[in-house]
Structures are given as C-alpha cells and as structure tokens.
Short mmCIF file of C-alpha atoms in Angstrom, two decimals:
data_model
loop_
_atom_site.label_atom_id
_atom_site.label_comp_id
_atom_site.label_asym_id
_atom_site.label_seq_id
_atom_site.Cartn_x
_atom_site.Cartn_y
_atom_site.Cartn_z
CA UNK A 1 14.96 2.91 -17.35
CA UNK A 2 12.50 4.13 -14.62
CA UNK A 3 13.18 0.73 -12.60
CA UNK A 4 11.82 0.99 -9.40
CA UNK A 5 11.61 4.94 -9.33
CA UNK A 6 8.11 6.53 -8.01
CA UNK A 7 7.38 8.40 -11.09
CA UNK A 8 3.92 10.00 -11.80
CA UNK A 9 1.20 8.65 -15.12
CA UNK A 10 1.73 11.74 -17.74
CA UNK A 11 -1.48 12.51 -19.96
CA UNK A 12 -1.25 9.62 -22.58
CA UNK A 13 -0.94 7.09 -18.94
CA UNK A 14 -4.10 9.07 -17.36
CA UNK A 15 -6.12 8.92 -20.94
CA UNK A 16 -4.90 4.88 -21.32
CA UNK A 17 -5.92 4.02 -17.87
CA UNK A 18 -9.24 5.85 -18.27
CA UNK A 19 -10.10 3.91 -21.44
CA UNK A 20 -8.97 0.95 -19.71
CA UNK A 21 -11.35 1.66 -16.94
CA UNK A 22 -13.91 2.31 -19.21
CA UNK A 23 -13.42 -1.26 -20.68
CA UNK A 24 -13.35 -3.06 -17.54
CA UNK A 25 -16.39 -1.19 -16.18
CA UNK A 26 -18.48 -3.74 -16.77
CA UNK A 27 -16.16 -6.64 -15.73
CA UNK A 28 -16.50 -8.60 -12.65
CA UNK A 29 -13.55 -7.83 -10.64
CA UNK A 30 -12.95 -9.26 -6.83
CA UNK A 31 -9.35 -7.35 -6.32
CA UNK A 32 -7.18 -4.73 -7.83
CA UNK A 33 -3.34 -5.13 -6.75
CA UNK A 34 -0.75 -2.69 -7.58
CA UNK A 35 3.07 -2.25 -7.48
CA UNK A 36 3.83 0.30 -4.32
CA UNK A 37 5.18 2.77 -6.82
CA UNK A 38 3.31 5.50 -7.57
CA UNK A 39 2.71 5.65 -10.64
CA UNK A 40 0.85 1.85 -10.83
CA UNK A 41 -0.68 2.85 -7.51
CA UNK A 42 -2.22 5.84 -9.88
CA UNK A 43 -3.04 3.24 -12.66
CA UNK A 44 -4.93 0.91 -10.49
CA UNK A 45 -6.88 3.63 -8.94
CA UNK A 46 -8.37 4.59 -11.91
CA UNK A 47 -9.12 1.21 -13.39
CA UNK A 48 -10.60 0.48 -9.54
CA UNK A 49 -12.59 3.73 -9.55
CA UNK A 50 -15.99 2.65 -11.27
CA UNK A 51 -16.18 -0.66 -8.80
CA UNK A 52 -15.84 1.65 -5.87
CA UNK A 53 -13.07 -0.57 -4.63
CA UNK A 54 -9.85 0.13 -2.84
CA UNK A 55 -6.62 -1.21 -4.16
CA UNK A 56 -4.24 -3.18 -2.65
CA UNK A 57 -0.23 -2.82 -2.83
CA UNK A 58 2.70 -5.22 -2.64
CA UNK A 59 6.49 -4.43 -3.20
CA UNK A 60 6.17 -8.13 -5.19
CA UNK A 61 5.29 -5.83 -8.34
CA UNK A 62 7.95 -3.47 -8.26
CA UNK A 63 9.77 -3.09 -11.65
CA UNK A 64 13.08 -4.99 -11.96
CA UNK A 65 15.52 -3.15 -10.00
CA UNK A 66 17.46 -1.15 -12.52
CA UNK A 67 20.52 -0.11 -10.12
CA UNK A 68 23.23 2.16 -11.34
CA UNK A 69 21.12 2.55 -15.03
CA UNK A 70 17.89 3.66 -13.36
CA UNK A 71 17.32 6.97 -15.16
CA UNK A 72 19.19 6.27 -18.21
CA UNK A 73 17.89 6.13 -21.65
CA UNK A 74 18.43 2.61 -22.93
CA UNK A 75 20.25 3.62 -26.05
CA UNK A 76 22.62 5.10 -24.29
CA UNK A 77 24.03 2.01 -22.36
CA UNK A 78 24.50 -0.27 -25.81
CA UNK A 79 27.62 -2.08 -24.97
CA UNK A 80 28.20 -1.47 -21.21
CA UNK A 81 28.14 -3.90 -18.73
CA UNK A 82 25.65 -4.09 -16.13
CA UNK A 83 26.29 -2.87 -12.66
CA UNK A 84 26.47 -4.59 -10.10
CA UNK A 85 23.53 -3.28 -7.97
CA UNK A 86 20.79 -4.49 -11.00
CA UNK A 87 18.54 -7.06 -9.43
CA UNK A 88 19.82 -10.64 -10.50
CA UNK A 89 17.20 -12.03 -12.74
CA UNK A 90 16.76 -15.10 -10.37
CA UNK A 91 15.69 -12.87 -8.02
CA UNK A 92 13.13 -11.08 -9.82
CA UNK A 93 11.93 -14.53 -11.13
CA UNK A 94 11.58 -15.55 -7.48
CA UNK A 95 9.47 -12.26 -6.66
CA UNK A 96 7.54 -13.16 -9.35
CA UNK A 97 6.87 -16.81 -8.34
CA UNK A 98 5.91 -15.72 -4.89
CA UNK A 99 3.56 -12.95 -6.33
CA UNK A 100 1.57 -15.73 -7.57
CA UNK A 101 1.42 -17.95 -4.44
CA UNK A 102 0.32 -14.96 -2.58
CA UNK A 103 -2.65 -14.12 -5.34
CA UNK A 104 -3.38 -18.30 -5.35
CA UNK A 105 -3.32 -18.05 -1.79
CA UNK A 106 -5.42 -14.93 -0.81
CA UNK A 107 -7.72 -14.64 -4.04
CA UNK A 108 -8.17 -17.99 -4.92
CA UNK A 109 -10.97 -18.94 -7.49
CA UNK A 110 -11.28 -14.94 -7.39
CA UNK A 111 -10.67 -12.26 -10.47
CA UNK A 112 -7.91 -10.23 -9.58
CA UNK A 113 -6.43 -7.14 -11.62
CA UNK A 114 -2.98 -6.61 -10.89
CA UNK A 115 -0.84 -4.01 -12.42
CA UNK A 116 3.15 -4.08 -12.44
CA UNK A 117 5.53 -2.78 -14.57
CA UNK A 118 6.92 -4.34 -18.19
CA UNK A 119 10.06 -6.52 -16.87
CA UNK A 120 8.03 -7.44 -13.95
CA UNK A 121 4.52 -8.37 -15.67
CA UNK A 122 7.13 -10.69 -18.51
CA UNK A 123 8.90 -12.44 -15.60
CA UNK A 124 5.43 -13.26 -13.78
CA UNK A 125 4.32 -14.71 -16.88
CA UNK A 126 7.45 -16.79 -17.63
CA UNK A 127 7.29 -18.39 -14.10
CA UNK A 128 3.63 -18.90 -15.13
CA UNK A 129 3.84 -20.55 -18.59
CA UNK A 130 7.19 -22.32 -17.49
CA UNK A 131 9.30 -20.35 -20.10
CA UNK A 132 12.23 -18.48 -20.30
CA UNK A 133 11.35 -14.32 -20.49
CA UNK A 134 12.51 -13.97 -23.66
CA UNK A 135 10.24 -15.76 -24.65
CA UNK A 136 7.10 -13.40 -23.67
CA UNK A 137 5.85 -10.87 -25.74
CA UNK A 138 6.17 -7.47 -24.55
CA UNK A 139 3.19 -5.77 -22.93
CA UNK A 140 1.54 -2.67 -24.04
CA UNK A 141 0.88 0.16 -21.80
CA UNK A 142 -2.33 -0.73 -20.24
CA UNK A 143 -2.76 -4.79 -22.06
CA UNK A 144 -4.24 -7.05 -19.92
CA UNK A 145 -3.15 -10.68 -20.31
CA UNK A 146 -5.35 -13.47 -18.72
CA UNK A 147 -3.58 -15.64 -15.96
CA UNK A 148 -5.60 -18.94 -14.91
CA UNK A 149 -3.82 -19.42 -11.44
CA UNK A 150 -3.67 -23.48 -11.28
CA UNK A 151 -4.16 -23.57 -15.06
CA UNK A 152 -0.84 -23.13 -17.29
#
C-alpha cells in the first residue's frame, strides 16, 4: 500500500512508461498533469518527453491516503479494521470530482494526459460515469482510459 508515499518508477515502470511514450508519440496532446508524488511526476515526464512539454502537478491526484497501512502488504491486513487516519472515501470522491472541474475548467475542449495512481484514477472515473467504484475495472500500469469531459 504505497498510498500517498513519494516512491521512485523501478525498471519494469521506466520500460512501461517508455513504451507508453512511444505510443503516444504521435498523439496530439495539449497537457500532461501528474500527481505531486514522485514517482507519477517521473511517469508523466517520460510520456511528456517526445512533445517537448512540461508537466503540470496537482495534489488532486494523489493516491488515496492509506494512513496507518501505508507500507503494508495487503495480504497482510485481511481481517483488520481500518485506521482511523485512511482518507474517508467521500473525500477522495470529492478530490476526484474537483479534479475534473479544474481539467473542464482550465483545458476545456483540450486533450489532456493525466496520470494518478490506481484508487485515485477508479474514483475519478466513478464520479465520471456516475457509478459506484466498485464498479470500475482496475487499471493497468500505464492503461489509458478515454474521459469525454461534458460527455458521460
């Protein structure tokens, strides 16, 4: 549970983002937006690299806030109960809603790569779609899903 840790992309993160980078090379892209942790800060610079563009930051993106577990493995907290300094969900579903008023508002009309972390990028899509998070497929290192901001 790296949560909202700094962290650092190993070698299969550097080799996916290069392929991704590769892929998107010839992709019209107006923005690249990034999660102020390092290690989607590192992502997005690679992926931004062949447009010679800079890329933007916003806490917004952060991975859910994993409190007291951040570090753990996840099979090793089957059956505990979660402490009390994890981020609520209806506060990460909030971040996420105003993540996307900020992108509608500042890049509208405009193709925007943004890169987050796994809980994050579901919970952005569930306020997007109108569903409940469990109900989003979980993302792949490097996937790119499609948002239409102003189109569900």
């Amino acid at each position: 549970m790296q949560g909202q840790t700094q962290g650092l992309l190993n070698e299969e993160g550097l080799r996916q983002a290069a392929q991704l980078a590769e892929e998107l090379r010839g992709v019209h892209v107006d923005a690249f937006v990034a999660s102020d942790l390092h290690r989607a800060i590192q992502t997005a610079e690679i992926l931004a690299k062949p447009h010679g563009m800079e890329v933007h930051t916003t806490p917004l993106l952060r991975e859910r806030d994993w409190g007291d577990f951040t570090g753990r493995y996840i099979p090793d907290l089957q059956g505990l109960p979660f402490p009390e300094n994890v981020e609520p969900m209806d506060c990460l579903m909030q971040r996420s809603r105003q993540f996307l008023n900020e992108m509608a508002t500042r890049y509208p009309g405009q193709c925007v790569v943004a890169v987050g972390h796994g809980i994050v990028n579901k919970a952005i899509q569930a306020v997007h779609y109108k569903k409940n998070i469990r109900d989003i497929a979980r993302m792949d290192n490097c996937e790119i899903r499609e948002l239409l901001i102003g189109h569900p």
